[in-house]
Amino acid sequence: QVQLQESGPGLVKPLETLSLTCSVAGASISNYYWTWMRQSPGKGPEWIGNVHHSGSTNYNPSLKSRVTILLDTPKNQFSLKLASLTAADTAIYYCAGKEDFAGYGLDVWGQGTAVTVSS
Amino acid sequence: SYEVTQPPSVSVSPGQTASITCSGDRLGTKYVCWYQQRPGQSPVLVIYRDSKRPSGIPDRFSGSNSGSTATLTISGTQAIDEADYYCQSWDSSTVVFGGGTRLTVL
């Protein structure tokens, strides 16, 4: 059974860079698309971006200038960096994964980590 | 940018059939997935590739997608089905989520 666990700071200052890591257990990081999502209070999930097991990435156009997602295959982890934070980036951040087939959905999710942007 | 639209809320009586729609330009030409999210929990995939159910999802959940509308249908709705439901599709390599529908089982 695949399990994902997010880790990172719960509080970050405005204009700083958020760094989160997702550790993958129970599966190889290969053969999956790995994704970062976020959800602001009372709103629906927002796709931040994903990284293919080959290392190629796709980002939400609205966040693309501030986002970097990287794969660390030896550690079976992937990471998110989100720069130039504002209060609007306060959310629960989830890592998730989907099998590398067209039309497959995100079938494995982490429990989410709450991030607050505040001075 | 591509958008998909859901009704904010749907109500259903226990045992009845609930239908939640997701609309988008030529959505029927794209794959659609559906997620269930209960308060305080991570989303759970309930339908992928328009109509396929992941293992462990009850067969009262079904999906369809044609024209500009995808539909999640819950037959014999139970109280435990009360949750937020989100549709998701793709626009090229970009993932798009709907705004969500709150299903209330009255």
Short mmCIF file of C-alpha atoms in Angstrom, two decimals:
data_model
loop_
_atom_site.label_atom_id
_atom_site.label_comp_id
_atom_site.label_asym_id
_atom_site.label_seq_id
_atom_site.Cartn_x
_atom_site.Cartn_y
_atom_site.Cartn_z
CA GLN A 1 0.00 0.00 0.00
CA VAL A 2 1.42 3.34 -1.07
CA GLN A 3 1.68 5.97 1.64
CA LEU A 4 2.65 9.62 1.29
CA GLN A 5 3.80 11.95 4.04
CA GLU A 6 4.30 15.69 3.69
CA SER A 7 6.86 17.51 5.82
CA GLY A 8 7.85 21.13 6.16
CA PRO A 9 7.29 24.30 8.17
CA GLY A 10 3.81 25.21 9.33
CA LEU A 11 4.53 28.93 9.46
CA VAL A 12 6.36 30.97 6.84
CA LYS A 13 6.88 34.71 6.55
CA PRO A 14 5.60 36.79 3.63
CA LEU A 15 7.97 37.04 0.68
CA GLU A 16 9.89 33.96 1.83
CA THR A 17 10.04 30.61 0.00
CA LEU A 18 8.03 27.59 1.15
CA SER A 19 9.81 24.25 0.96
CA LEU A 20 7.87 21.01 1.39
CA THR A 21 8.91 17.40 0.95
CA CYS A 22 6.76 14.36 0.24
CA SER A 23 8.13 10.97 1.27
CA VAL A 24 6.84 7.96 -0.64
CA ALA A 25 6.57 4.60 1.11
CA GLY A 26 5.36 1.29 -0.25
CA ALA A 27 6.14 2.01 -3.90
CA SER A 28 8.94 3.08 -6.13
CA ILE A 29 8.86 6.68 -7.24
CA SER A 30 8.97 5.36 -10.80
CA ASN A 31 5.81 4.72 -12.85
CA TYR A 32 3.85 7.52 -11.22
CA TYR A 33 3.09 11.18 -11.75
CA TRP A 34 3.70 12.98 -8.45
CA THR A 35 1.58 16.02 -7.69
CA TRP A 36 1.31 18.92 -5.28
CA MET A 37 -2.14 20.26 -4.46
CA ARG A 38 -3.35 22.88 -2.03
CA GLN A 39 -6.67 23.80 -0.52
CA SER A 40 -7.47 27.14 1.08
CA PRO A 41 -10.07 27.24 3.86
CA GLY A 42 -13.55 26.71 2.47
CA LYS A 43 -12.36 26.27 -1.11
CA GLY A 44 -11.79 23.42 -3.51
CA PRO A 45 -8.46 21.80 -4.27
CA GLU A 46 -6.04 23.71 -6.46
CA TRP A 47 -3.53 21.88 -8.60
CA ILE A 48 -0.04 23.33 -8.16
CA GLY A 49 1.88 21.07 -10.49
CA ASN A 50 3.33 17.64 -11.04
CA VAL A 51 6.54 15.82 -11.83
CA HIS A 52 6.78 12.71 -13.99
CA HIS A 53 9.04 9.91 -12.88
CA SER A 54 11.30 10.97 -15.76
CA GLY A 55 11.74 14.33 -14.06
CA SER A 56 9.66 16.40 -16.47
CA THR A 57 7.30 18.91 -14.85
CA ASN A 58 4.01 20.70 -15.46
CA TYR A 59 2.84 23.69 -13.46
CA ASN A 60 -0.39 25.60 -12.90
CA PRO A 61 -0.06 28.65 -15.19
CA SER A 62 -1.19 30.93 -12.39
CA LEU A 63 1.66 29.77 -10.14
CA LYS A 64 4.28 28.80 -12.71
CA SER A 65 6.58 31.78 -12.10
CA ARG A 66 6.91 30.90 -8.41
CA VAL A 67 6.88 27.06 -8.37
CA THR A 68 9.56 24.41 -8.60
CA ILE A 69 8.83 20.68 -8.19
CA LEU A 70 11.73 18.26 -8.07
CA LEU A 71 12.15 14.52 -7.84
CA ASP A 72 14.71 12.85 -5.54
CA THR A 73 14.66 9.27 -6.76
CA PRO A 74 17.38 7.87 -4.43
CA LYS A 75 15.44 9.13 -1.42
CA ASN A 76 12.02 8.19 -2.88
CA GLN A 77 10.88 11.77 -2.30
CA PHE A 78 9.69 14.74 -4.26
CA SER A 79 9.62 18.37 -3.23
CA LEU A 80 7.83 21.68 -3.70
CA LYS A 81 9.28 25.16 -3.56
CA LEU A 82 6.91 28.12 -3.74
CA ALA A 83 8.54 31.54 -3.75
CA SER A 84 7.43 35.07 -2.89
CA LEU A 85 4.74 33.97 -0.48
CA THR A 86 1.71 36.08 0.42
CA ALA A 87 -1.21 35.48 2.76
CA ALA A 88 -3.13 34.07 -0.23
CA ASP A 89 -0.77 31.07 -0.15
CA THR A 90 -2.06 30.04 3.27
CA ALA A 91 -3.58 26.59 2.75
CA ILE A 92 -3.36 22.89 3.43
CA TYR A 93 -0.78 21.46 1.05
CA TYR A 94 -1.18 17.89 -0.15
CA CYS A 95 1.12 15.63 -2.08
CA ALA A 96 -0.56 13.02 -4.26
CA GLY A 97 0.21 10.52 -6.97
CA LYS A 98 -1.34 8.92 -10.03
CA GLU A 99 -0.30 6.04 -12.21
CA ASP A 100 1.24 7.01 -15.50
CA PHE A 101 -1.75 6.22 -17.70
CA ALA A 102 -4.03 8.69 -19.48
CA GLY A 103 -7.19 9.43 -17.55
CA TYR A 104 -6.01 7.93 -14.29
CA GLY A 105 -6.76 10.05 -11.24
CA LEU A 106 -4.88 10.87 -8.07
CA ASP A 107 -5.42 7.66 -6.17
CA VAL A 108 -2.94 8.18 -3.38
CA TRP A 109 -2.83 11.25 -1.15
CA GLY A 110 -0.90 12.41 1.86
CA GLN A 111 -2.75 13.61 4.93
CA GLY A 112 -1.89 17.22 4.12
CA THR A 113 0.17 19.79 5.97
CA ALA A 114 -1.17 23.18 7.03
CA VAL A 115 0.90 26.18 5.99
CA THR A 116 0.27 29.68 7.27
CA VAL A 117 1.92 32.72 5.72
CA SER A 118 2.21 35.41 8.35
CA SER A 119 4.81 37.71 9.82
CA SER B 1 -7.63 28.88 -19.41
CA TYR B 2 -9.90 25.85 -19.38
CA GLU B 3 -12.59 25.70 -16.70
CA VAL B 4 -15.07 23.12 -15.46
CA THR B 5 -18.19 24.12 -13.56
CA GLN B 6 -20.17 22.31 -10.88
CA PRO B 7 -23.35 23.26 -9.03
CA PRO B 8 -22.50 24.42 -5.49
CA SER B 9 -24.93 22.06 -3.83
CA VAL B 10 -27.13 19.03 -4.41
CA SER B 11 -29.59 17.52 -1.97
CA VAL B 12 -30.91 13.98 -1.97
CA SER B 13 -33.03 11.80 0.27
CA PRO B 14 -31.53 8.60 1.67
CA GLY B 15 -31.95 5.71 -0.75
CA GLN B 16 -32.54 7.97 -3.72
CA THR B 17 -30.23 8.73 -6.64
CA ALA B 18 -27.98 11.77 -6.60
CA SER B 19 -26.56 13.26 -9.78
CA ILE B 20 -23.72 15.78 -9.75
CA THR B 21 -22.76 17.46 -12.99
CA CYS B 22 -19.53 18.94 -14.28
CA SER B 23 -19.62 21.13 -17.37
CA GLY B 24 -16.89 22.34 -19.69
CA ASP B 25 -16.25 23.09 -23.32
CA ARG B 26 -16.12 19.77 -25.20
CA LEU B 27 -15.59 17.99 -21.88
CA GLY B 28 -16.74 14.75 -23.49
CA THR B 29 -13.50 14.69 -25.49
CA LYS B 30 -11.45 14.66 -22.30
CA TYR B 31 -11.13 12.22 -19.43
CA VAL B 32 -12.86 13.11 -16.16
CA CYS B 33 -12.19 11.96 -12.61
CA TRP B 34 -14.28 12.48 -9.48
CA TYR B 35 -13.15 12.87 -5.88
CA GLN B 36 -15.04 12.70 -2.59
CA GLN B 37 -13.84 14.79 0.32
CA ARG B 38 -15.26 14.55 3.81
CA PRO B 39 -14.56 17.34 6.33
CA GLY B 40 -11.02 17.28 7.63
CA GLN B 41 -9.93 14.49 5.29
CA SER B 42 -7.90 14.23 2.11
CA PRO B 43 -9.82 13.76 -1.13
CA VAL B 44 -10.55 10.21 -2.25
CA LEU B 45 -10.72 9.17 -5.90
CA VAL B 46 -14.13 7.60 -6.63
CA ILE B 47 -14.20 7.62 -10.46
CA TYR B 48 -11.43 7.76 -13.06
CA ARG B 49 -11.42 7.62 -16.85
CA ASP B 50 -15.01 8.94 -16.87
CA SER B 51 -16.64 5.81 -15.49
CA LYS B 52 -14.17 3.43 -13.84
CA ARG B 53 -14.23 2.77 -10.12
CA PRO B 54 -11.03 2.25 -8.11
CA SER B 55 -10.94 -0.86 -5.98
CA GLY B 56 -12.81 -0.37 -2.73
CA ILE B 57 -15.28 2.17 -4.09
CA PRO B 58 -18.88 0.92 -3.80
CA ASP B 59 -20.67 0.13 -7.03
CA ARG B 60 -23.38 2.66 -6.19
CA PHE B 61 -20.92 5.24 -7.57
CA SER B 62 -20.92 5.57 -11.35
CA GLY B 63 -19.84 8.13 -13.90
CA SER B 64 -20.51 9.19 -17.46
CA ASN B 65 -19.14 11.83 -19.80
CA SER B 66 -20.58 13.05 -23.08
CA GLY B 67 -20.84 16.30 -24.99
CA SER B 68 -20.01 19.09 -22.57
CA THR B 69 -21.15 17.41 -19.36
CA ALA B 70 -19.79 14.72 -17.09
CA THR B 71 -22.05 13.26 -14.41
CA LEU B 72 -21.35 11.48 -11.15
CA THR B 73 -24.28 9.34 -10.10
CA ILE B 74 -24.73 7.88 -6.64
CA SER B 75 -27.47 5.26 -6.51
CA GLY B 76 -29.11 4.35 -3.23
CA THR B 77 -27.43 7.30 -1.53
CA GLN B 78 -26.43 6.72 2.07
CA ALA B 79 -25.77 9.16 4.89
CA ILE B 80 -22.03 8.37 4.65
CA ASP B 81 -22.05 9.77 1.10
CA GLU B 82 -22.62 13.28 2.44
CA ALA B 83 -19.45 15.11 1.40
CA ASP B 84 -17.96 17.52 -1.10
CA TYR B 85 -17.42 16.15 -4.60
CA TYR B 86 -14.96 17.54 -7.12
CA CYS B 87 -14.61 16.79 -10.80
CA GLN B 88 -11.20 16.96 -12.43
CA SER B 89 -10.06 16.93 -16.02
CA TRP B 90 -7.10 17.90 -18.15
CA ASP B 91 -6.36 20.72 -20.56
CA SER B 92 -3.30 19.50 -22.41
CA SER B 93 -0.83 18.85 -19.57
CA THR B 94 -2.63 21.09 -17.07
CA VAL B 95 -4.89 19.60 -14.41
CA VAL B 96 -8.20 21.39 -13.83
CA PHE B 97 -10.54 20.98 -10.87
CA GLY B 98 -14.13 22.05 -10.55
CA GLY B 99 -15.20 24.25 -7.67
CA GLY B 100 -16.94 21.39 -5.92
CA THR B 101 -20.47 20.30 -5.07
CA ARG B 102 -21.66 19.76 -1.52
CA LEU B 103 -23.92 16.73 -1.39
CA THR B 104 -26.44 16.85 1.42
CA VAL B 105 -28.32 13.70 2.34
CA LEU B 106 -31.52 14.89 3.98
#
